[in-house]
Amino acid sequence: MSTNPQILLDQVAQAFEQQDYRTATQILKQLWQAHPENPWVQLYRARLYEVGGNLEAATQVYRQLLQNITIPKLITQARQGLQRVEDLEKAQRQTAIAQVTAAPDQAEPGILVLEAIELEQRQEAAKTLSRIIGIDVYTARVHIPNRGWRIYRMGPIGEMAFYGKQLQENGLPAFWVPVSSLEKLQVFQVHYLQDYEPQAVVICQNSEGQVGNLTFNWSEVSQLVEGHLPIFEQVLETDILRKGSERQRKSETQDFVLVCDLHLPQRNCVLRFCDRTYDFHQGIDFTPNHSDVQTTLRIHWNTLLNFLKQQVSDKPVYHDFSPFAETAIEFPHLLKQLDPKFYLMGQDDSPWNPAFHIYSSLAFFRNRR
């Protein structure tokens, strides 16, 4: 057998043309042992990965070649190989998605959510997301949240589950929830806390406006979700540096509505506390030190919130609503579709209200999977 690598490379090329992959494998094994740095050896190795179905390995070698070589003919073949792999992966995804969404219950709308990862893992995670979803690495990196969660996309729940499972299997935290689950989750707007031991009793209102009491044990609470929802007001703004300039209306944040949800998964419901709708003159007194001195709403709320946290101190608290909401508003159709389950005077059109309901509902169903 000749030791001239070019002769062996020609034999490999001929074997590929004849689809004789067994011969190609045998010759390449020799070449790889003797000339592992030869870019043509690497190219044919990538092609073997490709025809063998190891598309991830083929993609990695093709991309490394494109980064490191300057030979025009080899660059062309590496690009063609990478394109073949991408086309094949896309076709495989479409086939798999068509299969998983064929069942009626897998075709209903769903949400795929990405979770934040450590900074040092982001680059590798972006490559994984790029490969699984079929997008470029830069775009993938932008979509991975720095903190909390991000709604990545909407589509048939079967498709969202298909992508979500692949992401999880490759070390990327993600979860998916049907939109119908968010719509059906029962939320009670708490008017006030009437008692807290031996059981808690709240006076609350359901979505139909009916008021009643609900008794529960603190041990039933699985988690607590906090949110600060901005209150926007229209103000007139004039540029005093420009003569004859007209006044312009501009939305500015004037204050924040404070909301806290307690999740009761065994009852499939949420108790929603809100500083603007909670009646601090009824039920348990949350005035600091039970003083008669008039206190502000914020102080009352902080006292109530601290009390709730003390009762469920061993349960997780979700408080990354703001970064989540900033990305959730990129899905206006979803925000308009969902009833926020609570209403504030003059804030009916605010996207932050339904965004909080989505955030809390996602936390509810994420931990019930």
mmCIF file of C-alpha atoms in Angstrom:
data_model
loop_
_atom_site.group_PDB
_atom_site.id
_atom_site.type_symbol
_atom_site.label_atom_id
_atom_site.label_comp_id
_atom_site.label_asym_id
_atom_site.label_seq_id
_atom_site.Cartn_x
_atom_site.Cartn_y
_atom_site.Cartn_z
ATOM 1 C CA MET A 1 0.000 0.000 0.000
ATOM 2 C CA SER A 2 1.321 3.433 -0.929
ATOM 3 C CA THR A 3 2.099 5.842 1.869
ATOM 4 C CA ASN A 4 1.516 8.881 -0.368
ATOM 5 C CA PRO A 5 -1.401 10.671 1.323
ATOM 6 C CA GLN A 6 -2.660 12.168 -1.944
ATOM 7 C CA ILE A 7 -3.093 8.719 -3.491
ATOM 8 C CA LEU A 8 -5.044 7.611 -0.443
ATOM 9 C CA LEU A 9 -7.150 10.772 -0.536
ATOM 10 C CA ASP A 10 -8.003 10.103 -4.183
ATOM 11 C CA GLN A 11 -9.076 6.604 -3.200
ATOM 12 C CA VAL A 12 -11.285 8.016 -0.460
ATOM 13 C CA ALA A 13 -12.861 10.464 -2.911
ATOM 14 C CA GLN A 14 -13.562 7.630 -5.328
ATOM 15 C CA ALA A 15 -15.081 5.518 -2.549
ATOM 16 C CA PHE A 16 -17.432 8.378 -1.641
ATOM 17 C CA GLU A 17 -18.480 8.777 -5.285
ATOM 18 C CA GLN A 18 -19.328 5.073 -5.374
ATOM 19 C CA GLN A 19 -21.010 5.305 -1.956
ATOM 20 C CA ASP A 20 -18.597 2.649 -0.752
ATOM 21 C CA TYR A 21 -18.441 3.996 2.777
ATOM 22 C CA ARG A 22 -16.852 0.862 4.195
ATOM 23 C CA THR A 23 -13.774 1.312 2.006
ATOM 24 C CA ALA A 24 -13.738 5.040 2.706
ATOM 25 C CA THR A 25 -13.764 4.317 6.435
ATOM 26 C CA GLN A 26 -10.870 1.873 6.210
ATOM 27 C CA ILE A 27 -8.655 4.241 4.224
ATOM 28 C CA LEU A 28 -9.559 7.257 6.344
ATOM 29 C CA LYS A 29 -8.617 5.365 9.476
ATOM 30 C CA GLN A 30 -5.087 5.030 8.127
ATOM 31 C CA LEU A 31 -4.966 8.655 7.014
ATOM 32 C CA TRP A 32 -6.268 9.904 10.332
ATOM 33 C CA GLN A 33 -3.585 8.041 12.243
ATOM 34 C CA ALA A 34 -0.794 9.351 9.992
ATOM 35 C CA HIS A 35 -2.066 12.826 9.014
ATOM 36 C CA PRO A 36 -4.696 14.059 11.511
ATOM 37 C CA GLU A 37 -3.920 17.724 10.744
ATOM 38 C CA ASN A 38 -4.471 17.377 6.993
ATOM 39 C CA PRO A 39 -7.585 19.468 6.202
ATOM 40 C CA TRP A 40 -8.680 17.078 3.436
ATOM 41 C CA VAL A 41 -8.557 14.201 5.882
ATOM 42 C CA GLN A 42 -10.704 16.266 8.247
ATOM 43 C CA LEU A 43 -13.145 17.089 5.448
ATOM 44 C CA TYR A 44 -13.668 13.445 4.531
ATOM 45 C CA ARG A 45 -13.967 12.581 8.188
ATOM 46 C CA ALA A 46 -16.800 15.110 8.443
ATOM 47 C CA ARG A 47 -18.452 13.506 5.413
ATOM 48 C CA LEU A 48 -18.259 10.108 7.105
ATOM 49 C CA TYR A 49 -19.940 11.580 10.174
ATOM 50 C CA GLU A 50 -22.561 13.056 7.865
ATOM 51 C CA VAL A 51 -23.450 9.856 5.994
ATOM 52 C CA GLY A 52 -23.333 7.942 9.278
ATOM 53 C CA GLY A 53 -25.979 10.211 10.803
ATOM 54 C CA ASN A 54 -23.709 11.875 13.366
ATOM 55 C CA LEU A 55 -24.779 15.337 12.256
ATOM 56 C CA GLU A 56 -23.549 17.146 15.364
ATOM 57 C CA ALA A 57 -19.983 15.869 14.887
ATOM 58 C CA ALA A 58 -20.117 16.624 11.148
ATOM 59 C CA THR A 59 -21.255 20.180 11.831
ATOM 60 C CA GLN A 60 -18.459 20.731 14.332
ATOM 61 C CA VAL A 61 -15.730 19.583 11.908
ATOM 62 C CA TYR A 62 -17.145 21.547 8.962
ATOM 63 C CA ARG A 63 -17.255 24.724 11.044
ATOM 64 C CA GLN A 64 -13.727 24.232 12.349
ATOM 65 C CA LEU A 65 -12.491 23.858 8.783
ATOM 66 C CA LEU A 66 -14.229 27.055 7.693
ATOM 67 C CA GLN A 67 -12.595 28.915 10.568
ATOM 68 C CA ASN A 68 -9.074 27.636 9.964
ATOM 69 C CA ILE A 69 -8.495 27.014 6.239
ATOM 70 C CA THR A 70 -7.881 29.232 3.199
ATOM 71 C CA ILE A 71 -7.959 26.665 0.364
ATOM 72 C CA PRO A 72 -10.827 27.787 -1.930
ATOM 73 C CA LYS A 73 -11.823 24.311 -3.126
ATOM 74 C CA LEU A 74 -11.846 22.914 0.389
ATOM 75 C CA ILE A 75 -13.809 25.919 1.692
ATOM 76 C CA THR A 76 -16.443 25.329 -0.987
ATOM 77 C CA GLN A 77 -16.805 21.665 -0.087
ATOM 78 C CA ALA A 78 -16.965 22.411 3.645
ATOM 79 C CA ARG A 79 -19.719 24.981 3.039
ATOM 80 C CA GLN A 80 -21.618 22.522 0.880
ATOM 81 C CA GLY A 81 -21.276 19.860 3.564
ATOM 82 C CA LEU A 82 -22.488 22.218 6.271
ATOM 83 C CA GLN A 83 -25.462 23.188 4.121
ATOM 84 C CA ARG A 84 -26.343 19.529 3.523
ATOM 85 C CA VAL A 85 -26.263 18.863 7.254
ATOM 86 C CA GLU A 86 -28.436 21.901 8.016
ATOM 87 C CA ASP A 87 -30.952 20.891 5.347
ATOM 88 C CA LEU A 88 -31.078 17.350 6.694
ATOM 89 C CA GLU A 89 -31.518 18.527 10.287
ATOM 90 C CA LYS A 90 -34.306 20.861 9.195
ATOM 91 C CA ALA A 91 -36.073 18.054 7.338
ATOM 92 C CA GLN A 92 -35.722 15.749 10.342
ATOM 93 C CA ARG A 93 -37.130 18.422 12.659
ATOM 94 C CA GLN A 94 -40.098 19.052 10.391
ATOM 95 C CA THR A 95 -40.852 15.335 10.152
ATOM 96 C CA ALA A 96 -40.589 14.844 13.912
ATOM 97 C CA ILE A 97 -42.730 17.914 14.642
ATOM 98 C CA ALA A 98 -45.385 16.771 12.164
ATOM 99 C CA GLN A 99 -45.537 13.439 13.971
ATOM 100 C CA VAL A 100 -45.787 14.848 17.495
ATOM 101 C CA THR A 101 -48.418 17.446 16.552
ATOM 102 C CA ALA A 102 -50.613 14.977 14.673
ATOM 103 C CA ALA A 103 -52.666 14.211 17.788
ATOM 104 C CA PRO A 104 -55.382 16.856 18.444
ATOM 105 C CA ASP A 105 -54.250 17.463 22.029
ATOM 106 C CA GLN A 106 -50.712 18.214 20.795
ATOM 107 C CA ALA A 107 -51.828 20.864 18.317
ATOM 108 C CA GLU A 108 -53.227 23.355 20.835
ATOM 109 C CA PRO A 109 -51.197 26.554 21.434
ATOM 110 C CA GLY A 110 -48.316 26.331 23.883
ATOM 111 C CA ILE A 111 -45.407 28.363 25.245
ATOM 112 C CA LEU A 112 -41.726 27.402 25.361
ATOM 113 C CA VAL A 113 -39.761 29.141 28.122
ATOM 114 C CA LEU A 114 -35.968 29.386 28.436
ATOM 115 C CA GLU A 115 -34.340 29.753 31.849
ATOM 116 C CA ALA A 116 -31.189 31.674 32.704
ATOM 117 C CA ILE A 117 -27.851 29.869 32.921
ATOM 118 C CA GLU A 118 -24.453 30.726 34.368
ATOM 119 C CA LEU A 119 -22.428 33.308 32.435
ATOM 120 C CA GLU A 120 -19.536 30.949 31.737
ATOM 121 C CA GLN A 121 -21.927 28.439 30.147
ATOM 122 C CA ARG A 122 -23.664 30.859 27.793
ATOM 123 C CA GLN A 123 -21.408 30.416 24.764
ATOM 124 C CA GLU A 124 -21.740 26.639 24.758
ATOM 125 C CA ALA A 125 -25.457 26.938 25.462
ATOM 126 C CA ALA A 126 -25.842 29.269 22.479
ATOM 127 C CA LYS A 127 -24.227 26.671 20.228
ATOM 128 C CA THR A 128 -26.591 24.009 21.531
ATOM 129 C CA LEU A 129 -29.661 26.214 21.077
ATOM 130 C CA SER A 130 -28.453 27.138 17.592
ATOM 131 C CA ARG A 131 -28.151 23.491 16.588
ATOM 132 C CA ILE A 132 -31.467 22.346 18.068
ATOM 133 C CA ILE A 133 -33.616 25.223 16.824
ATOM 134 C CA GLY A 134 -31.748 25.843 13.563
ATOM 135 C CA ILE A 135 -30.658 29.467 14.038
ATOM 136 C CA ASP A 136 -27.272 31.189 14.041
ATOM 137 C CA VAL A 137 -25.211 31.207 17.224
ATOM 138 C CA TYR A 138 -25.369 34.996 17.732
ATOM 139 C CA THR A 139 -29.167 35.033 17.618
ATOM 140 C CA ALA A 140 -29.278 32.041 19.952
ATOM 141 C CA ARG A 141 -27.049 33.805 22.485
ATOM 142 C CA VAL A 142 -29.283 36.895 22.469
ATOM 143 C CA HIS A 143 -32.329 34.753 23.266
ATOM 144 C CA ILE A 144 -30.817 33.063 26.333
ATOM 145 C CA PRO A 145 -31.920 35.104 29.378
ATOM 146 C CA ASN A 146 -29.338 36.610 31.710
ATOM 147 C CA ARG A 147 -31.766 36.400 34.604
ATOM 148 C CA GLY A 148 -35.016 34.601 35.270
ATOM 149 C CA TRP A 149 -37.101 33.334 32.366
ATOM 150 C CA ARG A 150 -37.844 34.315 28.801
ATOM 151 C CA ILE A 151 -40.752 33.282 26.593
ATOM 152 C CA TYR A 152 -38.838 31.962 23.602
ATOM 153 C CA ARG A 153 -41.639 31.079 21.233
ATOM 154 C CA MET A 154 -45.263 30.039 20.849
ATOM 155 C CA GLY A 155 -46.669 27.243 18.723
ATOM 156 C CA PRO A 156 -48.370 23.847 18.936
ATOM 157 C CA ILE A 157 -47.695 22.392 22.382
ATOM 158 C CA GLY A 158 -46.364 19.199 20.794
ATOM 159 C CA GLU A 159 -43.735 21.244 18.956
ATOM 160 C CA MET A 160 -42.859 23.229 22.086
ATOM 161 C CA ALA A 161 -42.452 19.963 24.019
ATOM 162 C CA PHE A 162 -40.320 18.527 21.204
ATOM 163 C CA TYR A 163 -37.864 21.431 21.389
ATOM 164 C CA GLY A 164 -38.037 21.660 25.175
ATOM 165 C CA LYS A 165 -37.122 18.006 25.689
ATOM 166 C CA GLN A 166 -34.150 18.326 23.339
ATOM 167 C CA LEU A 167 -32.960 21.408 25.194
ATOM 168 C CA GLN A 168 -33.277 19.670 28.562
ATOM 169 C CA GLU A 169 -31.439 16.584 27.300
ATOM 170 C CA ASN A 170 -28.577 18.852 26.223
ATOM 171 C CA GLY A 171 -28.323 20.679 29.542
ATOM 172 C CA LEU A 172 -30.365 23.812 28.739
ATOM 173 C CA PRO A 173 -33.086 24.499 31.328
ATOM 174 C CA ALA A 174 -36.446 24.972 29.619
ATOM 175 C CA PHE A 175 -40.098 24.105 30.126
ATOM 176 C CA TRP A 176 -43.357 24.340 28.197
ATOM 177 C CA VAL A 177 -46.987 24.962 29.157
ATOM 178 C CA PRO A 178 -50.244 24.909 27.143
ATOM 179 C CA VAL A 179 -51.885 28.337 26.885
ATOM 180 C CA SER A 180 -55.163 26.734 27.977
ATOM 181 C CA SER A 181 -53.584 25.916 31.359
ATOM 182 C CA LEU A 182 -52.841 29.606 31.915
ATOM 183 C CA GLU A 183 -56.406 30.508 30.969
ATOM 184 C CA LYS A 184 -58.035 27.922 33.228
ATOM 185 C CA LEU A 185 -55.972 28.526 36.360
ATOM 186 C CA GLN A 186 -58.318 29.720 39.096
ATOM 187 C CA VAL A 187 -57.257 32.953 40.786
ATOM 188 C CA PHE A 188 -58.860 34.439 43.892
ATOM 189 C CA GLN A 189 -58.325 38.147 44.565
ATOM 190 C CA VAL A 190 -57.736 38.450 48.311
ATOM 191 C CA HIS A 191 -59.653 41.252 50.048
ATOM 192 C CA TYR A 192 -58.107 40.617 53.432
ATOM 193 C CA LEU A 193 -56.678 37.953 55.727
ATOM 194 C CA GLN A 194 -59.227 37.195 58.436
ATOM 195 C CA ASP A 195 -57.218 34.690 60.470
ATOM 196 C CA TYR A 196 -53.914 32.843 60.245
ATOM 197 C CA GLU A 197 -53.922 30.132 62.935
ATOM 198 C CA PRO A 198 -54.458 27.275 63.358
ATOM 199 C CA GLN A 199 -55.552 27.699 59.730
ATOM 200 C CA ALA A 200 -55.464 30.700 57.450
ATOM 201 C CA VAL A 201 -58.771 32.241 56.390
ATOM 202 C CA VAL A 202 -58.978 34.790 53.572
ATOM 203 C CA ILE A 203 -61.927 36.776 52.313
ATOM 204 C CA CYS A 204 -61.557 36.711 48.556
ATOM 205 C CA GLN A 205 -63.291 37.212 45.231
ATOM 206 C CA ASN A 206 -63.417 34.877 42.248
ATOM 207 C CA SER A 207 -63.343 35.827 38.562
ATOM 208 C CA GLU A 208 -67.162 36.122 38.501
ATOM 209 C CA GLY A 209 -67.083 38.734 41.255
ATOM 210 C CA GLN A 210 -68.453 36.430 43.957
ATOM 211 C CA VAL A 211 -67.036 37.092 47.434
ATOM 212 C CA GLY A 212 -66.534 34.359 50.014
ATOM 213 C CA ASN A 213 -64.009 32.880 52.422
ATOM 214 C CA LEU A 214 -61.344 30.263 51.801
ATOM 215 C CA THR A 215 -59.666 28.290 54.578
ATOM 216 C CA PHE A 216 -56.307 26.609 54.032
ATOM 217 C CA ASN A 217 -53.226 25.317 55.829
ATOM 218 C CA TRP A 218 -49.962 27.178 55.295
ATOM 219 C CA SER A 219 -48.367 23.840 54.423
ATOM 220 C CA GLU A 220 -50.523 23.779 51.272
ATOM 221 C CA VAL A 221 -48.632 26.775 49.862
ATOM 222 C CA SER A 222 -45.985 25.553 47.418
ATOM 223 C CA GLN A 223 -44.366 28.881 46.519
ATOM 224 C CA LEU A 224 -44.726 32.639 46.518
ATOM 225 C CA VAL A 225 -44.517 34.927 43.468
ATOM 226 C CA GLU A 226 -43.827 38.669 43.688
ATOM 227 C CA GLY A 227 -44.236 41.388 41.105
ATOM 228 C CA HIS A 228 -43.849 45.157 40.773
ATOM 229 C CA LEU A 229 -46.176 46.398 38.032
ATOM 230 C CA PRO A 230 -45.542 49.937 36.728
ATOM 231 C CA ILE A 231 -48.363 52.478 36.655
ATOM 232 C CA PHE A 232 -48.104 54.668 33.572
ATOM 233 C CA GLU A 233 -49.507 58.167 33.185
ATOM 234 C CA GLN A 234 -49.648 60.410 30.150
ATOM 235 C CA VAL A 235 -47.758 63.671 30.647
ATOM 236 C CA LEU A 236 -47.282 66.663 28.366
ATOM 237 C CA GLU A 237 -43.658 67.381 27.550
ATOM 238 C CA THR A 238 -42.284 70.538 25.941
ATOM 239 C CA ASP A 239 -38.750 71.071 24.669
ATOM 240 C CA ILE A 240 -37.931 74.540 26.009
ATOM 241 C CA LEU A 241 -34.798 74.703 23.859
ATOM 242 C CA ARG A 242 -36.830 74.650 20.643
ATOM 243 C CA LYS A 243 -38.863 77.723 19.795
ATOM 244 C CA GLY A 244 -42.413 77.062 18.765
ATOM 245 C CA SER A 245 -42.148 73.398 19.649
ATOM 246 C CA GLU A 246 -45.409 71.606 20.281
ATOM 247 C CA ARG A 247 -46.228 69.722 23.410
ATOM 248 C CA GLN A 248 -46.002 65.971 23.103
ATOM 249 C CA ARG A 249 -47.699 63.310 25.166
ATOM 250 C CA LYS A 250 -45.361 60.835 26.760
ATOM 251 C CA SER A 251 -45.940 57.818 29.009
ATOM 252 C CA GLU A 252 -44.043 57.915 32.270
ATOM 253 C CA THR A 253 -43.902 55.518 35.188
ATOM 254 C CA GLN A 254 -45.550 57.229 38.148
ATOM 255 C CA ASP A 255 -45.617 54.392 40.653
ATOM 256 C CA PHE A 256 -45.715 50.613 41.046
ATOM 257 C CA VAL A 257 -48.502 48.226 41.952
ATOM 258 C CA LEU A 258 -47.211 45.503 44.269
ATOM 259 C CA VAL A 259 -48.589 41.994 43.838
ATOM 260 C CA CYS A 260 -47.935 38.713 45.620
ATOM 261 C CA ASP A 261 -49.354 35.289 44.714
ATOM 262 C CA LEU A 262 -49.591 32.258 46.963
ATOM 263 C CA HIS A 263 -49.852 28.990 45.022
ATOM 264 C CA LEU A 264 -52.098 26.202 46.307
ATOM 265 C CA PRO A 265 -51.441 23.357 43.842
ATOM 266 C CA GLN A 266 -53.573 20.800 45.687
ATOM 267 C CA ARG A 267 -56.576 23.062 45.096
ATOM 268 C CA ASN A 268 -55.368 24.127 41.644
ATOM 269 C CA CYS A 269 -55.730 27.787 42.558
ATOM 270 C CA VAL A 270 -53.802 30.974 43.323
ATOM 271 C CA LEU A 271 -54.426 33.544 46.057
ATOM 272 C CA ARG A 272 -53.536 36.979 44.691
ATOM 273 C CA PHE A 273 -52.683 39.797 47.101
ATOM 274 C CA CYS A 274 -52.409 43.345 45.710
ATOM 275 C CA ASP A 275 -51.502 46.486 47.634
ATOM 276 C CA ARG A 276 -54.148 48.544 45.779
ATOM 277 C CA THR A 277 -57.056 46.168 46.398
ATOM 278 C CA TYR A 278 -56.206 44.681 49.802
ATOM 279 C CA ASP A 279 -58.349 46.139 52.613
ATOM 280 C CA PHE A 280 -55.916 46.911 55.415
ATOM 281 C CA HIS A 281 -58.797 48.130 57.623
ATOM 282 C CA GLN A 282 -60.292 44.636 57.833
ATOM 283 C CA GLY A 283 -59.079 41.385 59.355
ATOM 284 C CA ILE A 284 -55.622 41.042 60.846
ATOM 285 C CA ASP A 285 -53.995 44.346 61.748
ATOM 286 C CA PHE A 286 -50.808 44.869 59.736
ATOM 287 C CA THR A 287 -50.008 48.281 61.174
ATOM 288 C CA PRO A 288 -46.400 48.112 62.459
ATOM 289 C CA ASN A 289 -46.346 47.558 66.237
ATOM 290 C CA HIS A 290 -50.158 47.840 66.167
ATOM 291 C CA SER A 291 -49.703 51.581 66.452
ATOM 292 C CA ASP A 292 -52.588 54.012 65.929
ATOM 293 C CA VAL A 293 -50.278 56.333 64.051
ATOM 294 C CA GLN A 294 -51.342 56.686 60.410
ATOM 295 C CA THR A 295 -48.945 54.782 58.153
ATOM 296 C CA THR A 296 -48.441 54.699 54.423
ATOM 297 C CA LEU A 297 -49.743 52.036 52.055
ATOM 298 C CA ARG A 298 -46.215 50.851 51.302
ATOM 299 C CA ILE A 299 -45.453 50.252 54.978
ATOM 300 C CA HIS A 300 -48.697 48.322 55.407
ATOM 301 C CA TRP A 301 -47.870 46.227 52.361
ATOM 302 C CA ASN A 302 -44.319 45.469 53.463
ATOM 303 C CA THR A 303 -45.628 44.323 56.835
ATOM 304 C CA LEU A 304 -48.164 42.027 55.148
ATOM 305 C CA LEU A 305 -45.576 40.683 52.705
ATOM 306 C CA ASN A 306 -43.076 39.939 55.468
ATOM 307 C CA PHE A 307 -45.809 38.160 57.409
ATOM 308 C CA LEU A 308 -46.690 35.961 54.413
ATOM 309 C CA LYS A 309 -43.038 35.110 53.833
ATOM 310 C CA GLN A 310 -42.628 34.112 57.468
ATOM 311 C CA GLN A 311 -45.527 31.665 57.159
ATOM 312 C CA VAL A 312 -43.961 29.976 54.117
ATOM 313 C CA SER A 313 -40.287 30.606 54.876
ATOM 314 C CA ASP A 314 -39.306 27.142 53.648
ATOM 315 C CA LYS A 315 -40.906 27.634 50.225
ATOM 316 C CA PRO A 316 -39.320 29.190 47.099
ATOM 317 C CA VAL A 317 -39.975 32.810 46.178
ATOM 318 C CA TYR A 318 -40.052 33.943 42.536
ATOM 319 C CA HIS A 319 -39.214 37.623 42.139
ATOM 320 C CA ASP A 320 -37.707 38.005 38.652
ATOM 321 C CA PHE A 321 -40.920 39.293 37.113
ATOM 322 C CA SER A 322 -39.536 42.556 35.673
ATOM 323 C CA PRO A 323 -36.959 41.021 33.268
ATOM 324 C CA PHE A 324 -39.551 38.426 32.264
ATOM 325 C CA ALA A 325 -42.170 41.086 31.507
ATOM 326 C CA GLU A 326 -39.773 43.065 29.322
ATOM 327 C CA THR A 327 -39.586 40.066 26.976
ATOM 328 C CA ALA A 328 -43.214 38.952 27.407
ATOM 329 C CA ILE A 329 -44.464 42.190 25.849
ATOM 330 C CA GLU A 330 -42.923 40.931 22.602
ATOM 331 C CA PHE A 331 -45.978 38.634 22.438
ATOM 332 C CA PRO A 332 -48.880 41.139 22.341
ATOM 333 C CA HIS A 333 -51.345 38.566 20.978
ATOM 334 C CA LEU A 334 -50.779 36.356 24.025
ATOM 335 C CA LEU A 335 -51.129 39.293 26.428
ATOM 336 C CA LYS A 336 -54.425 40.359 24.849
ATOM 337 C CA GLN A 337 -55.704 36.788 24.810
ATOM 338 C CA LEU A 338 -55.296 36.171 28.547
ATOM 339 C CA ASP A 339 -57.441 37.591 31.321
ATOM 340 C CA PRO A 340 -55.015 39.062 33.894
ATOM 341 C CA LYS A 341 -57.455 38.040 36.679
ATOM 342 C CA PHE A 342 -57.162 41.393 38.414
ATOM 343 C CA TYR A 343 -58.066 44.941 37.425
ATOM 344 C CA LEU A 344 -56.732 48.334 38.394
ATOM 345 C CA MET A 345 -58.383 51.674 37.770
ATOM 346 C CA GLY A 346 -56.984 53.273 34.609
ATOM 347 C CA GLN A 347 -54.623 50.367 33.876
ATOM 348 C CA ASP A 348 -56.893 48.101 31.824
ATOM 349 C CA ASP A 349 -54.691 48.365 28.729
ATOM 350 C CA SER A 350 -51.390 47.838 30.512
ATOM 351 C CA PRO A 351 -49.527 44.771 29.193
ATOM 352 C CA TRP A 352 -47.877 44.320 32.593
ATOM 353 C CA ASN A 353 -51.065 42.998 34.229
ATOM 354 C CA PRO A 354 -51.460 39.953 31.939
ATOM 355 C CA ALA A 355 -47.665 39.577 31.908
ATOM 356 C CA PHE A 356 -47.702 39.035 35.665
ATOM 357 C CA HIS A 357 -50.513 36.501 35.391
ATOM 358 C CA ILE A 358 -48.467 34.627 32.775
ATOM 359 C CA TYR A 359 -45.337 34.743 34.957
ATOM 360 C CA SER A 360 -47.119 33.455 38.030
ATOM 361 C CA SER A 361 -49.019 30.803 36.055
ATOM 362 C CA LEU A 362 -45.819 29.566 34.422
ATOM 363 C CA ALA A 363 -44.262 29.182 37.883
ATOM 364 C CA PHE A 364 -47.373 27.298 38.993
ATOM 365 C CA PHE A 365 -47.269 24.747 36.180
ATOM 366 C CA ARG A 366 -43.477 24.531 35.887
ATOM 367 C CA ASN A 367 -43.259 22.953 39.313
ATOM 368 C CA ARG A 368 -46.164 20.592 38.691
ATOM 369 C CA ARG A 369 -44.516 18.825 35.766
#
